[in-house]
mmCIF file of C-alpha atoms in Angstrom:
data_model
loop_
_atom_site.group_PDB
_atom_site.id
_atom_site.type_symbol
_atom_site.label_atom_id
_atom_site.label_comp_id
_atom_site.label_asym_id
_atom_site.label_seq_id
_atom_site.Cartn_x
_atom_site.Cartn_y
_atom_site.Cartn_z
ATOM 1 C CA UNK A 2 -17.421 112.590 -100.963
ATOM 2 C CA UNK A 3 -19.995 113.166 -97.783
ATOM 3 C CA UNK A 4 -18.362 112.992 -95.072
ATOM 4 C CA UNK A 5 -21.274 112.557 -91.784
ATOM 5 C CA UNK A 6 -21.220 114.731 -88.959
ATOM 6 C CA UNK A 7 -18.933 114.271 -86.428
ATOM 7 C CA UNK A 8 -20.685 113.812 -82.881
ATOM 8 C CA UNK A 9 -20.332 117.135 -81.345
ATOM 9 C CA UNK A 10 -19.912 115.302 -77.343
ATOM 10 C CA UNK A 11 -16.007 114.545 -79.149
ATOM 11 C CA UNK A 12 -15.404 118.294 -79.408
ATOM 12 C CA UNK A 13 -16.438 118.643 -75.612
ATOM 13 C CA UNK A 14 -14.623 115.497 -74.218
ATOM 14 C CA UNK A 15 -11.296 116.936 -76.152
ATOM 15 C CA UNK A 16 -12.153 120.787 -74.585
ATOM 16 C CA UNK A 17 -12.915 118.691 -71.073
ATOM 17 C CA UNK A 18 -9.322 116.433 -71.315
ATOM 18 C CA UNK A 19 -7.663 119.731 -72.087
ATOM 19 C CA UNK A 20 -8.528 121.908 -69.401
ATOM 20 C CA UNK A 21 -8.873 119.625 -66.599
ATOM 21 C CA UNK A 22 -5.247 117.708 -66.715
ATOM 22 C CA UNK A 23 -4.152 121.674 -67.421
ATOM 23 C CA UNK A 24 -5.897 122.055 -64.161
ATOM 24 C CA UNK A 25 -4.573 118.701 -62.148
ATOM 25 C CA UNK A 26 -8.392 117.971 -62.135
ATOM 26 C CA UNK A 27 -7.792 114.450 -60.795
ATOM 27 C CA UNK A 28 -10.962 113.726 -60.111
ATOM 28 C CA UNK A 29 -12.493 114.726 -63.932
ATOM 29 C CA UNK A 30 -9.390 113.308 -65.819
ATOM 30 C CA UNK A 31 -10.089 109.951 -64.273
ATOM 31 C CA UNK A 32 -13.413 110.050 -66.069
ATOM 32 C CA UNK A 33 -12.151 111.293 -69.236
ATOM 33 C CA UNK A 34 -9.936 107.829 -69.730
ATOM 34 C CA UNK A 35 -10.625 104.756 -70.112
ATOM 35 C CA UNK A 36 -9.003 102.052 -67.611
ATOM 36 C CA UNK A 37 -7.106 100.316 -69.949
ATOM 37 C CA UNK A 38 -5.463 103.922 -71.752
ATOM 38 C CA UNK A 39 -2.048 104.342 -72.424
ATOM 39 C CA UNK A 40 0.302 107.122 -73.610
ATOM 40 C CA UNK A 41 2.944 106.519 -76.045
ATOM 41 C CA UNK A 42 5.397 109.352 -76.330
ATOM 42 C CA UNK A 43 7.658 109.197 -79.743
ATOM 43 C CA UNK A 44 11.205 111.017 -79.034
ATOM 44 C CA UNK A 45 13.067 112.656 -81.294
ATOM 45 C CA UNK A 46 15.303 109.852 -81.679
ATOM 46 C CA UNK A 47 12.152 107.255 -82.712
ATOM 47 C CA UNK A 48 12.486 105.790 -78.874
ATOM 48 C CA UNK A 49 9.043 105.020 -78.003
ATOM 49 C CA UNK A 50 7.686 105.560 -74.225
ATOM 50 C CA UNK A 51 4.889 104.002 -73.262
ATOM 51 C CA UNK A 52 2.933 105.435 -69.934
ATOM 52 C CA UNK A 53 0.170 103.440 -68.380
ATOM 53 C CA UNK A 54 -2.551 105.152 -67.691
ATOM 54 C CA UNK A 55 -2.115 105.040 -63.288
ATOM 55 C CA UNK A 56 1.419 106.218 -64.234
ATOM 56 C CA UNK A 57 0.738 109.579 -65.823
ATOM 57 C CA UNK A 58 -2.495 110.514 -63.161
ATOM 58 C CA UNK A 59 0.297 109.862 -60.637
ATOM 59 C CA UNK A 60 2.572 112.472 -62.540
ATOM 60 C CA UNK A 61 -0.228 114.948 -62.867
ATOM 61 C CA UNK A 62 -1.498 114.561 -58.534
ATOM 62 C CA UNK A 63 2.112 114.876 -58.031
ATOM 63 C CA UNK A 64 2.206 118.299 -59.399
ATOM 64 C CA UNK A 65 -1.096 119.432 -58.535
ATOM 65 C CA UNK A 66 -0.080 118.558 -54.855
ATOM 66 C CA UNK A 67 3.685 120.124 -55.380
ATOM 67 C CA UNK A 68 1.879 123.373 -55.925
ATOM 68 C CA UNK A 69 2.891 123.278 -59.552
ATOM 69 C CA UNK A 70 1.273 126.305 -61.484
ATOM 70 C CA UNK A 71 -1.484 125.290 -63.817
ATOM 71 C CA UNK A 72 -0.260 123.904 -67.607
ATOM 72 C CA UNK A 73 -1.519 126.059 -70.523
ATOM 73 C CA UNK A 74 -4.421 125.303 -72.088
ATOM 74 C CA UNK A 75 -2.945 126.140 -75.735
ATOM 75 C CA UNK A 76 -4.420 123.465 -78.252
ATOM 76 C CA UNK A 77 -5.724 123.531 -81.868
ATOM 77 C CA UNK A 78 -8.084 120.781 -82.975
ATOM 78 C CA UNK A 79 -6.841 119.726 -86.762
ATOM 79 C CA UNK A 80 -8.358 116.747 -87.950
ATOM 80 C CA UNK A 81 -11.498 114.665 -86.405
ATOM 81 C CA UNK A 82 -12.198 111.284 -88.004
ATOM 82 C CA UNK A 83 -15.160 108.933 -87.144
ATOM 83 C CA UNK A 84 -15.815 105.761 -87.566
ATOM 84 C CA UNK A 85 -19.311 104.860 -85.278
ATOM 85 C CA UNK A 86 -17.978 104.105 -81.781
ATOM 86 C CA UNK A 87 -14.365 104.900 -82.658
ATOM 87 C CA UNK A 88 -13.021 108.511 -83.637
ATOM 88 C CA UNK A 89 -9.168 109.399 -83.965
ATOM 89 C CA UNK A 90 -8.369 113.439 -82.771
ATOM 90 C CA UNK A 91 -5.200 115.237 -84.265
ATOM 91 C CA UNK A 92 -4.194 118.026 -81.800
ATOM 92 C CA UNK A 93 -1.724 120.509 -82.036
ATOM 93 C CA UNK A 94 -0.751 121.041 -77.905
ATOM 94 C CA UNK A 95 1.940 123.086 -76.447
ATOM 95 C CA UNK A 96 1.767 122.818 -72.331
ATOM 96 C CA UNK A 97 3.690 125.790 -71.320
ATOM 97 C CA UNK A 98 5.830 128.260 -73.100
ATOM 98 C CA UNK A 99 8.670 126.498 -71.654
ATOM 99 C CA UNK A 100 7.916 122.957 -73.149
ATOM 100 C CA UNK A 101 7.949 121.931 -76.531
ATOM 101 C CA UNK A 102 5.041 122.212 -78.714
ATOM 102 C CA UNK A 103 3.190 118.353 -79.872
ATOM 103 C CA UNK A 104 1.113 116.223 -82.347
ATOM 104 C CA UNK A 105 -1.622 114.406 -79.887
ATOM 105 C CA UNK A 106 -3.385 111.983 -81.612
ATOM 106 C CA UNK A 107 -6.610 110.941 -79.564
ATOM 107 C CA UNK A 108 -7.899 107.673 -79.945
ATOM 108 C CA UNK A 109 -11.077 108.214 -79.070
ATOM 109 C CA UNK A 110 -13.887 105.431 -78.116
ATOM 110 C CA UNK A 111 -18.001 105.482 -77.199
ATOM 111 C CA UNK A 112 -18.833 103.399 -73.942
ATOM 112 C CA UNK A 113 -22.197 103.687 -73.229
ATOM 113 C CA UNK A 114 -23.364 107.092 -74.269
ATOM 114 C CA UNK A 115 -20.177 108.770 -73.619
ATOM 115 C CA UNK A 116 -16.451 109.536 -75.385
ATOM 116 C CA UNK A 117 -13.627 108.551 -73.579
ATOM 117 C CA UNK A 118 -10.026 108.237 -74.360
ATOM 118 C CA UNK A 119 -8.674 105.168 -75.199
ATOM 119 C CA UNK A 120 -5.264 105.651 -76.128
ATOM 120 C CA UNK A 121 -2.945 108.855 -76.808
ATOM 121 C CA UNK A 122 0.232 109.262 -78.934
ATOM 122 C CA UNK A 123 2.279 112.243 -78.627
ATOM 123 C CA UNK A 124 4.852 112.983 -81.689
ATOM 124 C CA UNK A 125 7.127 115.937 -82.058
ATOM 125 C CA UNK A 126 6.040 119.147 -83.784
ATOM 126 C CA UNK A 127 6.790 120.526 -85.805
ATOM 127 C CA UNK A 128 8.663 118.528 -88.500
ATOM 128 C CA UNK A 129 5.516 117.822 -90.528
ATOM 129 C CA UNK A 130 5.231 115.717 -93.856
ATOM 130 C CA UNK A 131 2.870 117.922 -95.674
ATOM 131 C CA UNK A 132 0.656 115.643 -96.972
ATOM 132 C CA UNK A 133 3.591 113.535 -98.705
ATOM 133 C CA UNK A 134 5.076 110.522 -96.875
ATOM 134 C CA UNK A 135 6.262 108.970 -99.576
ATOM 135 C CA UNK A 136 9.450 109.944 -101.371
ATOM 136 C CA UNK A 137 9.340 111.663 -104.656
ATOM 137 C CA UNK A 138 9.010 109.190 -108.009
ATOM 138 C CA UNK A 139 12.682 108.141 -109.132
ATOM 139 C CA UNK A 140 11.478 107.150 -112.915
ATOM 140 C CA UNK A 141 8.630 109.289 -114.668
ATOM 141 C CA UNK A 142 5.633 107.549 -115.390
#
């Protein structure tokens, strides 16, 4: 299977989203998202949260202007997929030593000549499926 090149300007906006909400970078992160993006945060208990977009900015000036102490940085990109104007990230994204390590999934989309994020999900971590969401086979084939 050939898989095409993924546009390398995805690598930088996920770098860029990283280390300026990390930073409280107000100013940047508000170019980084589109208007309309949302976050949806799954708890352990499969309670969905959704966070408008205005709603977790506000969070993030609020502790840039508390004085809070910069978030880690700690990410691994594991999976880029894309499809033309669309692209779906899978990050692995721990904020601070304190907090609990997450599955971002970046949903990713080209306006104009530039990435921005479109939506976000944030899952527990670890708890993976290892490539098998289905159960195993009750009768043999």
């Amino acid at each position: 299977m050939n898989i095409p090149p993924i546009d390398p300007a995805i690598e930088t906006l996920i770098h860029d989203v990283v280390h300026d909400g990390s930073a409280y970078d107000i100013e940047s992160m508000e170019t980084h998202y589109a208007a309309y993006q949302s976050f949806l945060i799954l708890g352990s208990d499969g309670h969905v949260t959704r966070v408008a977009r205005d709603d977790s900015i506000a969070e993030f000036r609020a502790r840039r202007d508390g004085g809070e102490p910069p978030l880690s940085t700690e990410h691994r990109v594991l999976h880029v997929e894309q499809q033309g104007d669309h692209a779906t990230a899978i990050l692995f994204r721990r904020m601070s030593p304190e907090a609990p390590p997450a599955m971002y999934e970046l949903r990713l989309r080209k306006d104009g000549d530039r990435w921005m994020v479109a939506g976000e999900t944030v899952t527990p971590w670890p708890g993976g499926i290892d490539g098998n969401f289905l159960p195993p086979r009750q009768n043999a084939s």
